Amino acid sequence: MAKQTPANLSGRGGTIELVELCRIFDDRPAVDGIDLHIPQGELFSVLGPSGCGKTTTLRMIAGFERPNGGRVLIDGVDVTDDPPHRRPVNTVFQSYALFPHLSVADNVGYGLRWRKDVDKAERRAKIGAALELVQLSAFADRRPAQLSGGEQQRVALARALVLQPSVLLLDEPLGALDARLRKSLRQELVGIQREVGITFVFVTHDQEEALELSDRVAVMDHGRVVQCGTPREVYESPQTEFVADFLGVANVLEAACGAPAGGSRRSVTIGSFPLTATEPADLNGNAPEPNSAGKVVIRPERIRLSTPAEAGANQIPGMVDRLVYLGPTTQVVVTLPHGPQIQALVTNDADEQMYPPGTPVTVTFPQDALRLLAPAS
Ligand code: ATP
């Protein structure tokens, strides 16, 4: 097949707006009033544990599921009542569902057969461009059974892209692949999305995948979006304990909230030690009251350990309990004077000092990394 330029497939990404979207199954809300705005050309992930409503949300955008309430708008047009084929949307599922008796090229071009506005020559050109985009030009004549799992998933992606939707929905598209292949395909997906410019909405329960792939991430729990932001925002500034825990390892500590300390800073007391933390960015008028019981979170890689002599601000003394070797880093578990244990990550480079179990240490909680959580609503 002649080489085609992927520009043949570049599309105009669509904007998606979900307004108070709800879906109830057997009297239980699977999706419970979601509001989201996904701008044109964004690679947007919906992340959450099994059963939190990710697929149901995606199916309502695609038109496979009818909402019980709320609206779906694409490019400003209300498509809530439109069937799937009337929406400028295509979906890639975890199971690729390729036709086993058709070649790779025919699988990719299958949906174009029904398009009266695409003649045979244009169809061939688009198929060629799609195969080039997913780096499968050399496999055009093979059958799906002659491909690896990752290659089959790339065929499924090409089959969706060839139709040039404004929005591509991807439901755990890498879920059936082994860890190494998932990792390499993630970056390919990002590259393809940048090249075609289509809005991608990607569903996953894998936090690492969502952080690595996305422009923005919506974290879902029990049918609701609990936080939405860039990967850095949701990882470094989790608003709730659920988000902190779901996105990697988090040290969550009980704290007494003190008075505002200027700017976004807040005095807190952990055990009997006064420290300063950063307040949550988006409180919606739900700020922790002074003198209330609250929680603070800090990621293990942001904690600093030093010997007791090295004094400074925002510190608590501790005792090293145990070390867990993790290859590039060592996890140091430290017990604080009032009982709780925290994990710190120390890089295993030659300069880094390692403290054996039983060593008294000073634990520094940098103020920008120590974050007060929003009160549970
Ligand atoms: P997973 O990661 O396991 O795919 P998910 O976050 O995509 O989970 P959904 O598939 O959206 O979750 O399901 C959300 C909730 O709705 C679950 O409790 C599920 O059992 C329920 N549910 C989904 N589809 C139906 C259905 N057709 N009938 C009844 N309940 C359903």
Coordinates of C-alpha atoms and ligand atoms in Angstrom, one line a residue:
M1 CA 0.0 0.0 0.0
A2 CA 1.3 3.5 -0.9
K3 CA 2.6 5.6 2.0
Q4 CA 0.1 8.2 3.1
T5 CA 0.5 11.1 5.3
P6 CA -1.3 10.9 8.7
A7 CA -2.5 14.5 8.0
N8 CA -5.2 12.7 6.0
L9 CA -6.7 11.9 9.3
S10 CA -6.3 15.0 11.3
G11 CA -9.6 16.1 12.7
R12 CA -11.2 18.9 14.6
G13 CA -11.4 17.9 18.2
G14 CA -14.8 18.4 19.8
T15 CA -15.7 20.0 23.1
I16 CA -17.7 17.9 25.5
E17 CA -19.9 19.2 28.2
L18 CA -21.6 17.0 30.8
V19 CA -24.3 18.8 32.8
E20 CA -25.6 17.2 36.0
L21 CA -25.4 13.8 34.3
C22 CA -27.1 10.9 36.2
R23 CA -27.7 7.3 35.6
I24 CA -29.6 5.1 38.0
F25 CA -29.6 1.2 37.9
D26 CA -32.0 -0.6 40.2
D27 CA -32.6 2.5 42.4
R28 CA -28.8 3.0 42.9
P29 CA -27.0 5.9 41.2
A30 CA -24.1 4.6 39.1
V31 CA -23.4 8.2 37.9
D32 CA -24.6 10.8 40.4
G33 CA -24.7 14.3 38.9
I34 CA -21.5 14.8 37.0
D35 CA -20.5 18.2 35.6
L36 CA -17.5 18.3 33.3
H37 CA -16.2 20.5 30.6
I38 CA -13.6 18.9 28.3
P39 CA -12.2 21.4 25.8
Q40 CA -11.3 20.7 22.2
G41 CA -8.2 18.5 21.6
E42 CA -7.7 17.6 25.2
L43 CA -6.5 14.1 26.3
F44 CA -8.8 13.7 29.3
S45 CA -8.8 10.7 31.7
V46 CA -11.6 9.4 33.9
L47 CA -9.9 7.6 36.8
G48 CA -11.4 5.7 39.6
P49 CA -11.9 2.3 41.3
S50 CA -14.0 -0.5 39.8
G51 CA -17.7 0.3 39.9
C52 CA -17.3 4.0 40.4
G53 CA -19.2 4.8 37.2
K54 CA -16.5 5.4 34.6
T55 CA -17.8 3.2 31.9
T56 CA -21.4 4.3 32.4
T57 CA -20.2 7.9 32.0
L58 CA -18.4 7.0 28.8
R59 CA -21.4 5.1 27.5
M60 CA -23.6 8.1 28.1
I61 CA -21.2 10.3 26.0
A62 CA -21.2 7.7 23.3
G63 CA -25.0 7.3 23.4
F64 CA -25.1 3.6 24.4
E65 CA -26.6 4.5 27.7
R66 CA -29.5 6.9 28.3
P67 CA -29.2 9.2 31.2
N68 CA -31.9 9.5 33.9
G69 CA -31.1 13.1 34.2
G70 CA -28.8 15.8 32.9
R71 CA -27.4 16.5 29.5
V72 CA -24.6 15.7 27.1
L73 CA -23.4 18.4 24.8
I74 CA -20.8 18.0 22.0
D75 CA -19.6 21.1 20.3
G76 CA -22.3 23.0 22.1
V77 CA -25.1 20.8 20.6
D78 CA -27.3 18.8 22.9
V79 CA -27.0 15.2 21.8
T80 CA -28.6 13.6 24.9
D81 CA -31.4 12.1 22.9
D82 CA -29.4 11.3 19.8
P83 CA -28.5 7.6 19.0
P84 CA -24.8 6.7 18.9
H85 CA -24.5 6.8 15.1
R86 CA -25.7 10.4 15.1
R87 CA -22.9 11.6 17.4
P88 CA -19.4 12.7 16.2
V89 CA -18.0 10.1 18.6
N90 CA -16.2 6.8 18.2
T91 CA -15.3 4.3 20.9
V92 CA -12.3 1.9 21.4
F93 CA -13.1 -0.9 23.8
Q94 CA -10.8 -3.1 25.8
S95 CA -11.8 -6.1 23.7
Y96 CA -10.8 -5.2 20.2
A97 CA -13.6 -7.2 18.5
L98 CA -11.8 -7.4 15.1
F99 CA -13.3 -9.4 12.2
P100 CA -11.1 -12.5 12.1
H101 CA -11.7 -13.3 8.5
L102 CA -10.8 -9.8 7.2
S103 CA -7.3 -8.5 6.7
V104 CA -5.9 -5.7 8.9
A105 CA -6.6 -3.1 6.1
D106 CA -10.2 -4.3 5.6
N107 CA -10.8 -4.3 9.4
V108 CA -9.6 -0.7 9.5
G109 CA -11.6 0.4 6.5
Y110 CA -14.8 -1.5 7.5
G111 CA -16.7 1.5 8.8
L112 CA -15.8 3.6 5.7
R113 CA -17.7 1.1 3.4
W114 CA -21.0 2.7 4.5
R115 CA -19.8 6.2 3.9
K116 CA -21.3 7.4 0.6
D117 CA -19.1 10.5 0.6
V118 CA -15.8 8.5 0.6
D119 CA -14.9 6.9 -2.7
K120 CA -12.7 3.9 -3.1
A121 CA -9.4 5.9 -3.7
E122 CA -10.1 8.1 -0.7
R123 CA -10.9 5.0 1.4
R124 CA -7.5 3.4 0.4
A125 CA -5.8 6.7 1.3
K126 CA -7.4 7.0 4.7
I127 CA -6.7 3.3 5.5
G128 CA -3.1 3.8 4.5
A129 CA -2.8 6.9 6.7
A130 CA -4.4 5.2 9.7
L131 CA -2.1 2.2 9.4
E132 CA 0.9 4.5 9.2
L133 CA -0.3 6.4 12.2
V134 CA -0.4 3.2 14.3
Q135 CA 2.8 1.9 12.6
L136 CA 1.2 -1.1 11.1
S137 CA 1.6 -0.3 7.4
A138 CA 3.7 -3.5 6.9
F139 CA 0.9 -5.7 8.4
A140 CA -1.9 -4.5 6.1
D141 CA -2.5 -7.9 4.6
R142 CA -2.3 -10.0 7.8
R143 CA -5.3 -11.4 9.6
P144 CA -5.9 -10.4 13.2
A145 CA -4.8 -13.9 14.5
Q146 CA -1.4 -13.2 13.0
L147 CA -0.9 -10.1 15.3
S148 CA 0.1 -9.7 18.9
G149 CA -2.4 -8.3 21.4
G150 CA -0.7 -4.8 21.2
E151 CA -0.9 -4.9 17.4
Q152 CA -4.5 -5.9 17.5
Q153 CA -5.3 -3.0 19.8
R154 CA -3.5 -0.6 17.4
V155 CA -5.7 -2.0 14.6
A156 CA -8.8 -1.2 16.8
L157 CA -7.4 2.3 17.3
A158 CA -6.8 2.8 13.5
R159 CA -10.4 1.5 12.8
A160 CA -11.8 4.2 15.1
L161 CA -9.5 7.0 13.9
V162 CA -10.1 6.4 10.2
L163 CA -13.7 7.6 10.7
Q164 CA -12.3 11.0 11.9
P165 CA -14.6 11.5 14.9
S166 CA -14.4 14.8 16.8
V167 CA -14.2 12.7 20.0
L168 CA -12.6 9.4 20.6
L169 CA -13.7 7.5 23.7
L170 CA -11.3 4.8 25.0
D171 CA -12.5 2.4 27.6
E172 CA -9.5 0.7 29.3
P173 CA -8.0 0.2 25.8
L174 CA -4.7 -1.1 27.2
G175 CA -6.4 -3.3 29.9
A176 CA -5.8 -6.6 28.2
L177 CA -2.1 -6.0 27.6
D178 CA 0.9 -6.9 29.8
A179 CA 2.5 -4.2 31.9
R180 CA 5.5 -3.6 29.6
L181 CA 3.4 -3.3 26.5
R182 CA 0.9 -1.0 28.2
K183 CA 3.7 1.4 29.1
S184 CA 5.1 1.6 25.6
L185 CA 1.6 2.0 24.0
R186 CA 0.7 4.8 26.4
Q187 CA 3.3 7.0 24.9
E188 CA 2.2 6.0 21.4
L189 CA -1.3 6.9 22.2
V190 CA -0.2 10.4 23.4
G191 CA 1.7 10.8 20.2
I192 CA -1.2 9.8 18.0
Q193 CA -3.6 12.1 19.9
R194 CA -1.2 15.0 19.4
E195 CA -0.9 14.2 15.7
V196 CA -4.7 13.9 14.9
G197 CA -5.8 16.6 17.4
I198 CA -9.0 14.7 18.3
T199 CA -10.4 15.0 21.8
F200 CA -9.6 11.8 23.6
V201 CA -11.6 10.6 26.7
F202 CA -9.7 7.8 28.3
V203 CA -11.2 5.6 31.1
T204 CA -8.8 3.7 33.4
H205 CA -8.5 2.5 37.0
D206 CA -4.7 2.7 36.7
Q207 CA -3.4 5.9 38.4
E208 CA 0.0 5.7 36.8
E209 CA -1.5 5.4 33.4
A210 CA -3.8 8.4 34.0
L211 CA -1.0 10.6 35.3
E212 CA 1.3 9.7 32.5
L213 CA -1.2 10.2 29.6
S214 CA -3.5 13.0 30.5
D215 CA -3.7 16.7 30.1
R216 CA -6.3 16.5 32.8
V217 CA -7.8 13.8 35.0
A218 CA -11.2 13.5 36.6
V219 CA -11.1 11.3 39.7
M220 CA -14.4 9.5 40.3
D221 CA -15.7 7.8 43.4
H222 CA -19.3 6.4 43.9
G223 CA -20.6 8.0 40.8
R224 CA -19.2 11.5 41.4
V225 CA -16.2 13.4 40.2
V226 CA -14.3 14.1 43.5
Q227 CA -11.5 16.1 41.9
C228 CA -10.6 17.3 38.4
G229 CA -7.3 18.8 37.4
T230 CA -3.9 18.3 35.8
P231 CA -2.0 15.2 36.8
R232 CA 0.3 17.4 39.0
E233 CA -2.6 19.1 40.7
V234 CA -4.5 15.9 41.6
Y235 CA -1.3 14.1 42.7
E236 CA 0.4 16.9 44.6
S237 CA -2.7 18.7 45.9
P238 CA -5.3 16.1 46.6
Q239 CA -8.4 17.7 48.1
T240 CA -9.6 14.5 49.9
E241 CA -8.2 11.5 51.6
F242 CA -9.7 9.3 48.9
V243 CA -7.9 11.2 46.1
A244 CA -4.7 11.2 48.1
D245 CA -4.9 7.4 48.7
F246 CA -6.0 6.5 45.2
L247 CA -3.2 8.3 43.5
G248 CA -0.2 6.6 44.9
V249 CA 1.2 6.4 48.4
A250 CA 0.1 9.1 50.8
N251 CA 0.9 9.8 54.5
V252 CA -2.4 11.0 56.0
L253 CA -2.1 12.3 59.6
E254 CA -4.7 13.5 62.1
A255 CA -4.1 17.2 62.8
A256 CA -5.7 20.0 64.8
C257 CA -6.5 23.0 62.5
G258 CA -5.3 26.3 63.8
A259 CA -5.8 29.8 62.5
P260 CA -5.1 30.9 58.9
A261 CA -1.4 31.8 58.7
G262 CA -1.6 34.2 55.7
G263 CA -1.9 33.4 52.0
S264 CA -3.0 29.8 51.6
R265 CA -1.1 28.8 54.7
R266 CA -2.7 27.3 57.8
S267 CA -1.4 26.5 61.3
V268 CA -1.9 22.9 62.2
T269 CA -0.8 20.8 65.2
I270 CA 0.3 17.2 64.7
G271 CA 0.6 15.5 68.0
S272 CA 1.9 18.3 70.1
F273 CA 4.0 19.9 67.3
P274 CA 2.9 23.2 65.6
L275 CA 3.5 23.2 61.9
T276 CA 2.3 25.1 58.8
A277 CA 0.4 23.5 56.0
T278 CA -1.0 24.6 52.7
E279 CA -4.8 24.8 52.4
P280 CA -6.8 23.0 49.7
A281 CA -7.1 25.1 46.6
D282 CA -10.8 24.6 45.9
L283 CA -12.9 24.6 49.0
N284 CA -16.2 25.8 47.7
G285 CA -16.8 27.6 50.9
N286 CA -16.0 24.5 52.9
A287 CA -12.8 25.7 54.7
P288 CA -11.8 23.8 57.8
E289 CA -12.8 25.7 60.9
P290 CA -10.1 27.0 63.3
N291 CA -9.8 24.5 66.3
S292 CA -11.5 21.7 64.3
A293 CA -10.1 18.3 63.9
G294 CA -8.7 17.7 60.4
K295 CA -6.2 15.7 58.4
V296 CA -3.1 16.6 56.5
V297 CA -1.4 14.6 53.7
I298 CA 2.2 14.5 52.4
R299 CA 3.7 12.3 49.8
P300 CA 6.6 10.1 50.9
E301 CA 9.1 11.6 48.4
R302 CA 8.5 15.1 49.8
I303 CA 9.4 14.2 53.4
R304 CA 13.0 15.0 54.4
L305 CA 15.0 13.1 57.0
S306 CA 18.0 14.4 58.9
T307 CA 19.8 13.8 62.1
P308 CA 18.4 15.5 65.2
A309 CA 21.1 18.1 65.2
E310 CA 20.0 19.6 61.9
A311 CA 17.2 21.8 63.2
G312 CA 14.8 23.9 61.0
A313 CA 11.2 24.8 60.4
N314 CA 8.1 22.4 60.2
Q315 CA 9.8 19.5 61.9
I316 CA 8.9 16.6 64.2
P317 CA 11.3 14.2 65.8
G318 CA 11.0 10.5 65.0
M319 CA 12.6 7.1 65.2
V320 CA 13.5 4.9 62.2
D321 CA 11.4 1.7 62.5
R322 CA 12.4 -0.2 59.3
L323 CA 13.8 0.2 55.8
V324 CA 12.4 -1.4 52.7
Y325 CA 14.7 -1.5 49.7
L326 CA 12.8 -0.6 46.5
G327 CA 15.6 -0.5 43.9
P328 CA 16.1 3.2 43.0
T329 CA 14.7 4.3 46.4
T330 CA 14.4 3.0 49.9
Q331 CA 11.2 3.4 51.9
V332 CA 12.0 4.5 55.4
V333 CA 9.3 3.9 58.0
V334 CA 9.5 6.4 60.8
T335 CA 7.5 6.4 64.1
L336 CA 6.4 9.8 65.3
P337 CA 6.4 10.6 69.1
H338 CA 2.6 10.4 69.4
G339 CA 2.4 7.0 67.7
P340 CA 1.6 7.2 64.0
Q341 CA 4.1 5.9 61.4
I342 CA 5.0 7.7 58.2
Q343 CA 6.8 6.6 55.1
A344 CA 9.6 8.6 53.6
L345 CA 11.3 7.8 50.3
V346 CA 15.1 8.2 50.1
T347 CA 16.9 8.0 46.8
N348 CA 19.5 5.3 46.7
D349 CA 22.4 7.4 45.4
A350 CA 25.8 7.4 46.8
D351 CA 25.4 10.7 48.6
E352 CA 22.2 9.9 50.4
Q353 CA 22.7 8.9 54.0
M354 CA 20.7 5.9 55.2
Y355 CA 19.6 5.7 58.8
P356 CA 19.4 2.2 60.3
P357 CA 16.4 1.1 62.4
G358 CA 16.5 2.7 65.8
T359 CA 18.1 5.9 64.7
P360 CA 16.5 9.1 66.0
V361 CA 15.8 11.5 63.1
T362 CA 14.3 14.8 62.4
V363 CA 11.4 14.6 60.0
T364 CA 10.9 17.8 57.9
F365 CA 7.5 18.4 56.3
P366 CA 8.0 21.2 53.7
Q367 CA 5.0 23.5 54.1
D368 CA 4.1 23.4 50.4
A369 CA 4.1 19.6 50.5
L370 CA 2.1 19.3 53.7
R371 CA -1.4 19.8 52.6
L372 CA -4.5 20.2 54.7
L373 CA -7.4 18.1 53.3
A374 CA -10.9 19.5 52.8
P375 CA -13.4 18.5 55.5
A376 CA -15.5 15.6 54.5
S377 CA -18.8 16.9 53.1
Ligands
ATP1 P1 -14.9 -1.0 36.1 O1 -13.6 -0.3 36.3 O2 -15.0 -2.2 36.9 O3 -15.3 -1.2 34.7 P2 -16.7 1.3 36.3 O4 -16.1 2.4 37.1 O5 -16.5 1.5 34.8 O6 -16.1 -0.1 36.8 P3 -19.5 1.1 35.7 O7 -19.3 -0.1 34.8 O8 -19.8 2.4 35.2 O9 -18.2 1.2 36.7 O10 -20.6 0.7 36.8 C1 -21.0 1.5 37.8 C2 -22.0 0.8 38.7 O11 -23.2 0.6 37.9 C3 -21.6 -0.5 39.2 O12 -22.1 -0.7 40.5 C4 -22.3 -1.5 38.2 O13 -22.6 -2.7 38.9 C5 -23.6 -0.8 37.9 N1 -24.1 -1.1 36.5 C6 -23.4 -0.8 35.4 N2 -24.2 -1.2 34.3 C7 -25.3 -1.8 34.8 C8 -26.5 -2.3 34.3 N3 -26.6 -2.4 32.9 N4 -27.4 -2.8 35.1 C9 -27.3 -2.7 36.5 N5 -26.2 -2.1 37.1 C10 -25.2 -1.7 36.3

